[in-house]
Short mmCIF file of C-alpha atoms in Angstrom, two decimals:
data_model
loop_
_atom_site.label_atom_id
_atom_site.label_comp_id
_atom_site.label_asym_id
_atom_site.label_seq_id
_atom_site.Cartn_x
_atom_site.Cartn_y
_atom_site.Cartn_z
CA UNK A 1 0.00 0.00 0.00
CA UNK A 2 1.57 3.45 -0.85
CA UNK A 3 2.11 6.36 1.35
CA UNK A 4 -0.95 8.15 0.10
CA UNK A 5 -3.41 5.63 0.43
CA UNK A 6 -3.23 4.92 4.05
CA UNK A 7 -3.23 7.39 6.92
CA UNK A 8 0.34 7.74 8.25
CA UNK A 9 2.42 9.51 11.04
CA UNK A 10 4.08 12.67 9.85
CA UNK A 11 6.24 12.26 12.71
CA UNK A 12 7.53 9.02 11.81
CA UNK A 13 8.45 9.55 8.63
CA UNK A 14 12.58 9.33 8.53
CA UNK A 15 14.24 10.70 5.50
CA UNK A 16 15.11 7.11 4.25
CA UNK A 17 11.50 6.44 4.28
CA UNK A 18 10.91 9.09 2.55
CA UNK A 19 13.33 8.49 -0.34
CA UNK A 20 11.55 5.35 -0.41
CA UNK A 21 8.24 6.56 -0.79
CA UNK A 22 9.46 8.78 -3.51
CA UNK A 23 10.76 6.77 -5.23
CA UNK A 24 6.92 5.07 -5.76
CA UNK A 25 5.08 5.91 -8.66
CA UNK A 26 1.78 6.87 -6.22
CA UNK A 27 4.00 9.88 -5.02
CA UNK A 28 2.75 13.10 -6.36
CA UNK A 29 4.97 14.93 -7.89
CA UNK A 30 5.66 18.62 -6.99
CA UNK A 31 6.75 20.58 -9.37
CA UNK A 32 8.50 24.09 -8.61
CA UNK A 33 9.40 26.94 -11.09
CA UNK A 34 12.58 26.15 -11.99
CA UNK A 35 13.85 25.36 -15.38
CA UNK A 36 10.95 24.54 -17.80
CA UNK A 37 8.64 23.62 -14.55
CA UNK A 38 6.08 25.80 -15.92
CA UNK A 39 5.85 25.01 -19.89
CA UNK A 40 5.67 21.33 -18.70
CA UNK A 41 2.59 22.67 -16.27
CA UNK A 42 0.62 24.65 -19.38
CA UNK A 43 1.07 22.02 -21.18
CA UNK A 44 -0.68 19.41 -19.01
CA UNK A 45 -3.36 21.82 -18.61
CA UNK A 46 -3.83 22.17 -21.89
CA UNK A 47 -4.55 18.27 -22.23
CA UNK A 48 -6.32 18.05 -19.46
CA UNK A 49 -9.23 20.89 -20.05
CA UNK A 50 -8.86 21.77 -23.63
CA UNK A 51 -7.83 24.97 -25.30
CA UNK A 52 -10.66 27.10 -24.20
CA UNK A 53 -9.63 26.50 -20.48
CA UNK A 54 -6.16 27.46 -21.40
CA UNK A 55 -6.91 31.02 -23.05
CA UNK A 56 -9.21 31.80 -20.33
CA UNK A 57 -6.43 31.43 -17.77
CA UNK A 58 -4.30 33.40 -19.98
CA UNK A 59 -6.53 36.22 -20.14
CA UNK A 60 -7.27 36.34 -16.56
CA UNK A 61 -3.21 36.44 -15.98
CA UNK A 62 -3.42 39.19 -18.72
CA UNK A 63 -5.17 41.99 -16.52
CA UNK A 64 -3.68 44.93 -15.51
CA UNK A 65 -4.42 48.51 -14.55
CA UNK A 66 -3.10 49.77 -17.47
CA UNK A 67 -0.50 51.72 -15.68
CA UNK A 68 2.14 50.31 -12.93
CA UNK A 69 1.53 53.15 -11.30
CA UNK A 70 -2.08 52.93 -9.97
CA UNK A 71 -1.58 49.19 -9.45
CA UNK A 72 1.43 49.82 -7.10
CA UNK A 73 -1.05 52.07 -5.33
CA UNK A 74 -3.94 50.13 -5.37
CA UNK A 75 -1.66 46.95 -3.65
CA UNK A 76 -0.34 49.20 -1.14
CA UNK A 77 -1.79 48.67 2.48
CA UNK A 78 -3.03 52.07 3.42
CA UNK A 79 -2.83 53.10 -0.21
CA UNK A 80 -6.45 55.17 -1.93
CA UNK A 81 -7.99 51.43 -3.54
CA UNK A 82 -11.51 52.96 -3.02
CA UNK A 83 -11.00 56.72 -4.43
CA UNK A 84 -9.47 54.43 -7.24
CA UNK A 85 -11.84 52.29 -8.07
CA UNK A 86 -14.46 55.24 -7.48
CA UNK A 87 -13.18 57.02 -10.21
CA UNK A 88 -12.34 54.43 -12.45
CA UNK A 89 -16.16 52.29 -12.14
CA UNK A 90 -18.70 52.97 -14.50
CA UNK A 91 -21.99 54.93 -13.58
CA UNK A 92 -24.75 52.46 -12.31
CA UNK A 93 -27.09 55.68 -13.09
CA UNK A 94 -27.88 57.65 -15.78
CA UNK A 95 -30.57 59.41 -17.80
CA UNK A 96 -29.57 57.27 -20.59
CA UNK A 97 -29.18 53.97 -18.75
CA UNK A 98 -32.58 54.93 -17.30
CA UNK A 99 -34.32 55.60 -20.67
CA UNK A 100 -36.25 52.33 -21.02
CA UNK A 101 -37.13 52.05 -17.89
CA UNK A 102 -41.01 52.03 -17.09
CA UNK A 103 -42.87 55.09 -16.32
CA UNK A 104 -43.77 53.42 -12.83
CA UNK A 105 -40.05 52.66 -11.75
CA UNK A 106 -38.34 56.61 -13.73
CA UNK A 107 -41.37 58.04 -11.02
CA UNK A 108 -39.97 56.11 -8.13
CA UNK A 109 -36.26 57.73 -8.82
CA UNK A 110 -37.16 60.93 -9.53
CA UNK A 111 -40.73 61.70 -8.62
CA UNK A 112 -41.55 62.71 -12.29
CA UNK A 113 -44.15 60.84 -14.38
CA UNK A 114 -41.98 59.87 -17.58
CA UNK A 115 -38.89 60.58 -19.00
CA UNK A 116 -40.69 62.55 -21.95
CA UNK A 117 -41.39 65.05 -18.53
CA UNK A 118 -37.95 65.15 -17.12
CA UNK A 119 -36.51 66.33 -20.69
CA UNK A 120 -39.65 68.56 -20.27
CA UNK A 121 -37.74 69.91 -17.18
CA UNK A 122 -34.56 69.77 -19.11
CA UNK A 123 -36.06 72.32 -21.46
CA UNK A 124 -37.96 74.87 -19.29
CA UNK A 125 -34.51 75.00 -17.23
CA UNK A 126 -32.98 75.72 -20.23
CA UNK A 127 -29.83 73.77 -19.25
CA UNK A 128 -27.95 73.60 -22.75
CA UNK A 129 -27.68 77.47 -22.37
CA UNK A 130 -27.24 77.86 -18.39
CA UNK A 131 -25.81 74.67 -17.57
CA UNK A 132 -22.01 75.06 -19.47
CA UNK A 133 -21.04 78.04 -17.68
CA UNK A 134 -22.79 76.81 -14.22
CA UNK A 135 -20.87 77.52 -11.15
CA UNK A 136 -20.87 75.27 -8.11
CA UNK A 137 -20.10 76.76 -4.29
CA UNK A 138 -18.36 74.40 -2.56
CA UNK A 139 -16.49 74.36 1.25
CA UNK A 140 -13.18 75.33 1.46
CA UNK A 141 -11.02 72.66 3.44
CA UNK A 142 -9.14 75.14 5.26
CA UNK A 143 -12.05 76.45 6.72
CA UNK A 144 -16.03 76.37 6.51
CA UNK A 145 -16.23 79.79 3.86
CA UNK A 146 -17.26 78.74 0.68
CA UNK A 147 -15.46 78.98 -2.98
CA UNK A 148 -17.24 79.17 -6.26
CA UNK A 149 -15.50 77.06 -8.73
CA UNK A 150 -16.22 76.03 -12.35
CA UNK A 151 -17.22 72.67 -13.92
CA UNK A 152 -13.92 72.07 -14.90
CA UNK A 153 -12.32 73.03 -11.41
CA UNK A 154 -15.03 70.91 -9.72
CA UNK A 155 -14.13 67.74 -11.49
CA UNK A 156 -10.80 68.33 -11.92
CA UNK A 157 -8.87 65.10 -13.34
CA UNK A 158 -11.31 63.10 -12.48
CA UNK A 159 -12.48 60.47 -14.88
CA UNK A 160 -16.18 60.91 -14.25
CA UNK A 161 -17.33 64.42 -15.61
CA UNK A 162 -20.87 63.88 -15.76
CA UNK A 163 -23.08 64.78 -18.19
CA UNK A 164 -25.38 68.10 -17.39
CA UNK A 165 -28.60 65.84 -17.86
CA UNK A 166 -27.40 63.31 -15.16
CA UNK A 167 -26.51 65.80 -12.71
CA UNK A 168 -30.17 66.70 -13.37
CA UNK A 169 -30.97 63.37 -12.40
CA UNK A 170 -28.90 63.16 -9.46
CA UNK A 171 -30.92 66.36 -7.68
CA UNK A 172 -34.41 65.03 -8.65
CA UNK A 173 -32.95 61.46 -6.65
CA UNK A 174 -31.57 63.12 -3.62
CA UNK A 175 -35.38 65.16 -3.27
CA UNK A 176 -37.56 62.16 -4.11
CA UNK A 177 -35.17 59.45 -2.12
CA UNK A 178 -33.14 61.58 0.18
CA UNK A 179 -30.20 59.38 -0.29
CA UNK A 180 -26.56 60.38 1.03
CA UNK A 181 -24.15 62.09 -0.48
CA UNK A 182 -22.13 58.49 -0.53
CA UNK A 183 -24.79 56.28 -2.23
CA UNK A 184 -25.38 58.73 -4.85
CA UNK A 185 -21.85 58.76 -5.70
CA UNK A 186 -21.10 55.45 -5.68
CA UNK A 187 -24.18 55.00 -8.09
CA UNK A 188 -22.77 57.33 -10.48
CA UNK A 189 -19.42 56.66 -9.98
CA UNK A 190 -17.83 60.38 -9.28
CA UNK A 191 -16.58 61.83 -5.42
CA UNK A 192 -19.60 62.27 -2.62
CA UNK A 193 -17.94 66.08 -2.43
CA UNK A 194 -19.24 66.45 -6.02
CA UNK A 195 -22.73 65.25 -5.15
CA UNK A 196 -22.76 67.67 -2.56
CA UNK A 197 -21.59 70.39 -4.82
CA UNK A 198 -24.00 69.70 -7.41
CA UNK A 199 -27.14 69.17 -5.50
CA UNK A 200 -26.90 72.63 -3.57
CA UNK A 201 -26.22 74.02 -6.85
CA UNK A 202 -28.76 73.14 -8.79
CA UNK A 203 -31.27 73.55 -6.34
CA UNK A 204 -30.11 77.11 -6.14
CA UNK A 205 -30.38 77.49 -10.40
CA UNK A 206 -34.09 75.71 -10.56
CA UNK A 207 -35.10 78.59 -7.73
CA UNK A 208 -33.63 81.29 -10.11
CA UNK A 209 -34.89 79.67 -13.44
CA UNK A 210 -38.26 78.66 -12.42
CA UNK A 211 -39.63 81.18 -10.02
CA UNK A 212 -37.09 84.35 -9.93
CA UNK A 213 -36.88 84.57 -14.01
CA UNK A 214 -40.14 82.73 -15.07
CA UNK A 215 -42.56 83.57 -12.03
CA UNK A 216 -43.82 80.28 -10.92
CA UNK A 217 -45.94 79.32 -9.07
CA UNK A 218 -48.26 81.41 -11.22
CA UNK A 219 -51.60 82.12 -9.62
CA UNK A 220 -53.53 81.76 -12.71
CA UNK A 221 -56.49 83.84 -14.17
CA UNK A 222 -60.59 83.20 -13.35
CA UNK A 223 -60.93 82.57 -17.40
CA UNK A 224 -57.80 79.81 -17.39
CA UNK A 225 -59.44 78.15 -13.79
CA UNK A 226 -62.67 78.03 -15.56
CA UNK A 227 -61.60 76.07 -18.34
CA UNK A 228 -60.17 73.48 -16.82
CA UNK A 229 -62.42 73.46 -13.82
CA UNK A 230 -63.75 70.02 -12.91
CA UNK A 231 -67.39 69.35 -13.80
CA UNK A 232 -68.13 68.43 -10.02
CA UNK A 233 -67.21 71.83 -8.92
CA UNK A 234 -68.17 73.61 -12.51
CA UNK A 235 -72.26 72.37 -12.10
CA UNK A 236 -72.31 73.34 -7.92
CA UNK A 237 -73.72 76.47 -7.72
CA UNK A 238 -71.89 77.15 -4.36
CA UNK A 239 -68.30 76.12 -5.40
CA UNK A 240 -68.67 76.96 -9.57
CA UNK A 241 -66.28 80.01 -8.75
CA UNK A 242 -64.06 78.10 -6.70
CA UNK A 243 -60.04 79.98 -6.72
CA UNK A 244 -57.98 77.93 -4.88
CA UNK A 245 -57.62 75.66 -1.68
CA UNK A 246 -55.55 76.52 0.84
CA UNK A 247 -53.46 73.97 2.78
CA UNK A 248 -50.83 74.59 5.81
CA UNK A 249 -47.76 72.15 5.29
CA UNK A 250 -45.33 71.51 8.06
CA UNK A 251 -41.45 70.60 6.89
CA UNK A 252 -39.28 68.29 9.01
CA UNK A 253 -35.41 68.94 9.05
CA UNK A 254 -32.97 66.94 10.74
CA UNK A 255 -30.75 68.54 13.68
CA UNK A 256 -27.87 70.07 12.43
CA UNK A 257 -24.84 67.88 13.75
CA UNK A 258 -23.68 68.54 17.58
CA UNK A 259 -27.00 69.84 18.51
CA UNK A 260 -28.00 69.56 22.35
CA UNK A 261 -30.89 66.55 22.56
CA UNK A 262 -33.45 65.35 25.03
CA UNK A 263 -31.38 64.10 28.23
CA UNK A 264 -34.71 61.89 29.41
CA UNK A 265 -33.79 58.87 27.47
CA UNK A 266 -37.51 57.83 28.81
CA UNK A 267 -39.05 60.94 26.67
CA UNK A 268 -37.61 60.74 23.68
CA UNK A 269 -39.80 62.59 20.50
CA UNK A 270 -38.48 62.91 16.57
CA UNK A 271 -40.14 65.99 16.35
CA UNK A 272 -38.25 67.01 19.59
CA UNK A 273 -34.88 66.08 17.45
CA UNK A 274 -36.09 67.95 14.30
CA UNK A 275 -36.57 71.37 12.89
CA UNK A 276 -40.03 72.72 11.99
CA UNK A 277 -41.21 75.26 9.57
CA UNK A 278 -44.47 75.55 8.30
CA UNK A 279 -45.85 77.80 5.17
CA UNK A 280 -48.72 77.62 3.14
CA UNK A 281 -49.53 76.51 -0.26
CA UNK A 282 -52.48 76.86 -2.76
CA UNK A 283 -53.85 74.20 -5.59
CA UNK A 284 -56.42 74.72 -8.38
CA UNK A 285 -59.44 72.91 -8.12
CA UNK A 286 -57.76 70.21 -10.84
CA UNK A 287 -54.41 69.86 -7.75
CA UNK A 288 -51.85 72.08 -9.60
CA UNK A 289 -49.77 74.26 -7.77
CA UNK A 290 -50.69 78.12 -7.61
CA UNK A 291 -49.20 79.92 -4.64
CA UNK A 292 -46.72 79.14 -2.21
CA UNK A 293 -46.03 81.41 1.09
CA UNK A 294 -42.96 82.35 2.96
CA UNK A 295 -41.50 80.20 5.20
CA UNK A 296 -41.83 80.30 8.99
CA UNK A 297 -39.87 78.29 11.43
CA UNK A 298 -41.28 76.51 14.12
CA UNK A 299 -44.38 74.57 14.97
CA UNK A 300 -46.00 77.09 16.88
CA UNK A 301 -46.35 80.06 14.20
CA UNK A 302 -48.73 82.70 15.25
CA UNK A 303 -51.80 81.94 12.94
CA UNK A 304 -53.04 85.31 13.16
CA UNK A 305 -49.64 86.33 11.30
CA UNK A 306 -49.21 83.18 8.68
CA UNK A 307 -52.76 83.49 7.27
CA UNK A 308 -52.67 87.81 7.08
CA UNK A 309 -49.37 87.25 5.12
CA UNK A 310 -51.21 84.61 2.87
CA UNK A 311 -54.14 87.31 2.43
CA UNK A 312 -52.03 90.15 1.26
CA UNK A 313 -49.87 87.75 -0.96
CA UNK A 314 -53.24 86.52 -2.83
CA UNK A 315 -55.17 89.46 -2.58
CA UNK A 316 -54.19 91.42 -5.96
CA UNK A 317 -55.60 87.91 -8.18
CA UNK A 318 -58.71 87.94 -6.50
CA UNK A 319 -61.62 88.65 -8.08
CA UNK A 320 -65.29 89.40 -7.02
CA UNK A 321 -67.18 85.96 -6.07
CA UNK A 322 -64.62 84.06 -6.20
CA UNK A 323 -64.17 81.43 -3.55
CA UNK A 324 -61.09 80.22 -1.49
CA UNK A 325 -61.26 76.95 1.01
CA UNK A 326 -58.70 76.81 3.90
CA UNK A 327 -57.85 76.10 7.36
CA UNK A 328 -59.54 77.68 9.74
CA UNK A 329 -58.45 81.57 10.57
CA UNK A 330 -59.33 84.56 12.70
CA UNK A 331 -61.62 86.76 12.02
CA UNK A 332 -59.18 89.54 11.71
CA UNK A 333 -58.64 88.22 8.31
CA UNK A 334 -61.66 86.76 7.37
CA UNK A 335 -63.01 90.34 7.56
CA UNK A 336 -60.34 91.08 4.57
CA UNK A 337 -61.54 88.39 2.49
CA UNK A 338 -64.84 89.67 2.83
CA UNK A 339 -64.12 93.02 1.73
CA UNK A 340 -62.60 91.84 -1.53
CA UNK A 341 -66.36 90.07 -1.87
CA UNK A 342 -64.42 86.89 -1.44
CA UNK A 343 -65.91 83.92 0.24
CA UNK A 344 -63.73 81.99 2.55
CA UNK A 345 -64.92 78.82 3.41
CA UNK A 346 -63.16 77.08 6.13
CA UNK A 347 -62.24 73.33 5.60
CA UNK A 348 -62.97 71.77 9.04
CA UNK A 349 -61.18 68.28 9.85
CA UNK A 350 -64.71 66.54 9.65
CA UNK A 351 -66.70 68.37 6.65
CA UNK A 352 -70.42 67.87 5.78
CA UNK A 353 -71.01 68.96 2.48
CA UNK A 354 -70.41 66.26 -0.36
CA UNK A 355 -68.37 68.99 -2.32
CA UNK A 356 -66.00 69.90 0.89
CA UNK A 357 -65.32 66.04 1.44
CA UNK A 358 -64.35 65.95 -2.06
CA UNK A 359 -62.02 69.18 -1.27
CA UNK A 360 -60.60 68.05 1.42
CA UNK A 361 -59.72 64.41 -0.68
CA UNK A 362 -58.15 66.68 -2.95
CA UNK A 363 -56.01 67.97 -0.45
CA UNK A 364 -54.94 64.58 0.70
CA UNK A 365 -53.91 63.37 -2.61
CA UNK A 366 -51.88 66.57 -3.48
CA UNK A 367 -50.22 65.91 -0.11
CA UNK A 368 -49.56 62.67 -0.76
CA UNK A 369 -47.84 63.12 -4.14
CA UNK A 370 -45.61 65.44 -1.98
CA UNK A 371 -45.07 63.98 0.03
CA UNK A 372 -43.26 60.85 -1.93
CA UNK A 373 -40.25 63.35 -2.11
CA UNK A 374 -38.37 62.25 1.05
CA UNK A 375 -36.47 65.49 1.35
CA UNK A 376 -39.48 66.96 2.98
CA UNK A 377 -39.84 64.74 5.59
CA UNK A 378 -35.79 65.22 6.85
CA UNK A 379 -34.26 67.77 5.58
CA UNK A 380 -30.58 67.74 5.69
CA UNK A 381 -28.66 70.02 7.53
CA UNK A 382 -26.77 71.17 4.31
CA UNK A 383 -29.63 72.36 3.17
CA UNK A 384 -30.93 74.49 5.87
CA UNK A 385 -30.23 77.85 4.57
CA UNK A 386 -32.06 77.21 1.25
CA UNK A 387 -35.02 75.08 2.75
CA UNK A 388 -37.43 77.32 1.09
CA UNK A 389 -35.75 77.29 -1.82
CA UNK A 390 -35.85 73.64 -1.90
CA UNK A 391 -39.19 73.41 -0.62
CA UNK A 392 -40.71 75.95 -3.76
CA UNK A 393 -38.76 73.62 -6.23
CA UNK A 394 -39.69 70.60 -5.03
CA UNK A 395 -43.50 71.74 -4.66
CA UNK A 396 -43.26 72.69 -8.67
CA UNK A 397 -42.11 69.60 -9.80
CA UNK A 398 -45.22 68.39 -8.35
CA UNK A 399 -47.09 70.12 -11.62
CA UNK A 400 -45.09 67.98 -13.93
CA UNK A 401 -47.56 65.56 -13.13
CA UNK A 402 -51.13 65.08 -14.66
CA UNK A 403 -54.05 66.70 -12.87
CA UNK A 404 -55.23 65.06 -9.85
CA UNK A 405 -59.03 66.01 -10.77
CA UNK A 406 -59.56 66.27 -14.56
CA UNK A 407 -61.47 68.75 -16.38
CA UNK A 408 -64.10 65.08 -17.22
CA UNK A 409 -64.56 63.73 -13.45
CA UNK A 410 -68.14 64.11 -12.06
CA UNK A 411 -68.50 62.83 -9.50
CA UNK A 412 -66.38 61.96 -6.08
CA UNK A 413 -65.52 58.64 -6.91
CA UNK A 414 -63.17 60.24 -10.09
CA UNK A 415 -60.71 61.23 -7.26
CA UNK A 416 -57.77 58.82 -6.45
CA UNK A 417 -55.64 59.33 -3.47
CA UNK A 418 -53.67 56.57 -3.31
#
């Protein structure tokens, strides 16, 4: 019986028992990589799996980095292998990777219906004029001032200079998902500090583009209402003339970091954690945007002040008869809706009439398709000095979307609020 066929003692095993068992023809032989060790190896691999096994081996031996260079500093301990591989992956993410996607699955990236609407977007932004010459503030390292640097400056040498449609893309992500800085980079394969860069950006350009040059939210005229009034509201008598509902949203922000927290660990509250501001917004009768108020921070707003500031923001498109449904308000103000010959109709939590439960459906649906942008819910600290800013884009994008009552429904059913 030969050596490897039996279980033997290591221990016991003399060198002239060893020459012995070498000299069997059971012994396996091992071969080193002297002399023509390794020919005589491909070879035998070669009969032994075919040539297809062979050139696979050889092509797998056959990688390299392209330059010694990075590989040296890819092997090295404490050496940048994940800024390397960072910049050298390909983008998971991108409007043109994301082209063929669904309707259903582009809505649950970005919050927009299609990708026919986000080059909609692309458009009214006008991004192949503003985009090339954008400018991006980013923190200075030495300190916490800010620098404004160029597209070229914020990329730099790195291999992933993204495409001004995909840093679209990345902004409508971080407001509908709220991911970090981190995921989104590693999805599109660039630096998180470039994420950062771009998202404050652009949210700072949509504000400019959309609302300072072209005026939105635009409160739109009694004629343009009319038309595309739903017939529930159009045949009512009481609500025909119906302007706009009113609707009091409240903003969640996350605690900017090294802020002072509850010490009763047996107390503890997220809105305790969080900052609050609260401002008011208007929809059409059909759920498209029309007015959105200044922002006030903090839960407990005086009312009194909020809904006076809403008056004399909306006052000047008000006409005679026409009808606005809200929260309930003093009378202070309800007096100055009154002498406009306006008829404010307060919303209670539990409404009556038919039409008002419809109303106040409406409202829940609208708030629901806001809601599906996560930014709202926890804002990041980064973006606490632009919170309206990003509140007022992220409420517009909301019109990119089809009416939540068309101009055919009739009756309540017609209304979805999934």
């Amino acid at each position: 019986m030969s050596l490897f066929k039996r279980k033997i003692d290591l221990e016991s095993l003399t060198p002239s028992k060893l020459l012995k068992h070498a000299s069997s023809p059971d012994f396996p032989k091992f071969v080193g990589k002297t002399g023509n060790d390794e020919q005589q190896q491909t070879e035998a691999r070669k009969e032994r799996n075919g040539p297809d096994e062979l050139h696979r081996s050889s092509s797998i031996n056959s990688i390299s980095f392209g330059n010694s260079s990075h590989k040296q500093e890819a092997l090295k301990p404490n050496g940048s292998l994940q800024n390397f591989k960072l910049s050298c992956n390909k983008p998971q993410f991108s409007v043109e990777a994301l082209k063929n996607n669904s309707d259903s699955e582009f809505e649950s990236l970005t919050g927009l219906p299609s990708v026919k609407s986000f080059w909609q977007l692309y458009l009214l932004l006008e991004c192949q004029t503003n985009c090339p010459n954008m400018t991006y503030m980013i923190t200075d390292t030495g300190d916490t001032s800010t620098v404004s640097v160029s597209r070229s400056q914020l990329y730099g040498n790195s291999n992933c200079f993204l495409p001004i449609e995909d840093e679209l893309l990345i902004v409508l992500m971080k407001l509908r998902l709220n991911l970090i800085d981190q995921d989104l980079a590693q999805r599109f394969g660039c630096r998180k500090e470039i994420i950062g860069a771009v998202c404050f950006n652009w949210i700072n350009f949509m504000f400019q583009v959309l609302v300072a040059q072209k005026g939105h939210p635009q409160w739109p005229s009694r004629e343009k209402v009319n038309l595309q009034m739903p017939i529930v509201f159009s045949e009512d008598l009481e609500f025909k003339l119906l302007r706009s509902l009113l609707i009091n949203v409240e903003l969640l922000g996350e605690k900017p970091p090294g802020s002072i927290y509850e010490t009763n660990s047996l107390s503890f509250s997220t809105l305790q954690t969080s900052k609050v501001w609260t401002l008011t917004i208007g929809i059409t009768p059909n759920g498209a945007v029309n007015f959105i108020s200044s922002l006030h921070q903090g839960k407990d707003v005086g009312i009194a002040d909020s809904s006076l500031d809403v008056f004399e923001s909306i006052q000047s498109g008000l006409d005679k008869d026409d009808v606005i449904v809200g929260p309930l308000i003093p009378s202070s103000t309800l007096e100055q809706y009154n002498s406009r010959d306006v008829d404010y109709i307060v919303c209670s939590r539990q409404p009556r009439l038919p039409h008002l439960v419809l109303i106040r459906n409406l409202a829940t649906a609208y708030m629901n398709r806001l809601m599906l942008f996560k930014v709202l819910s926890n804002i990041p600290a980064e973006f606490h000095s632009i919170v309206h800013r990003l509140a007022t884009v992220t409420m517009l994008l909301t019109n990119l979307n089809k009416p939540i009552l068309d101009r055919d429904s009739s009756h309540l059913c017609s209304l979805k609020t999934k």
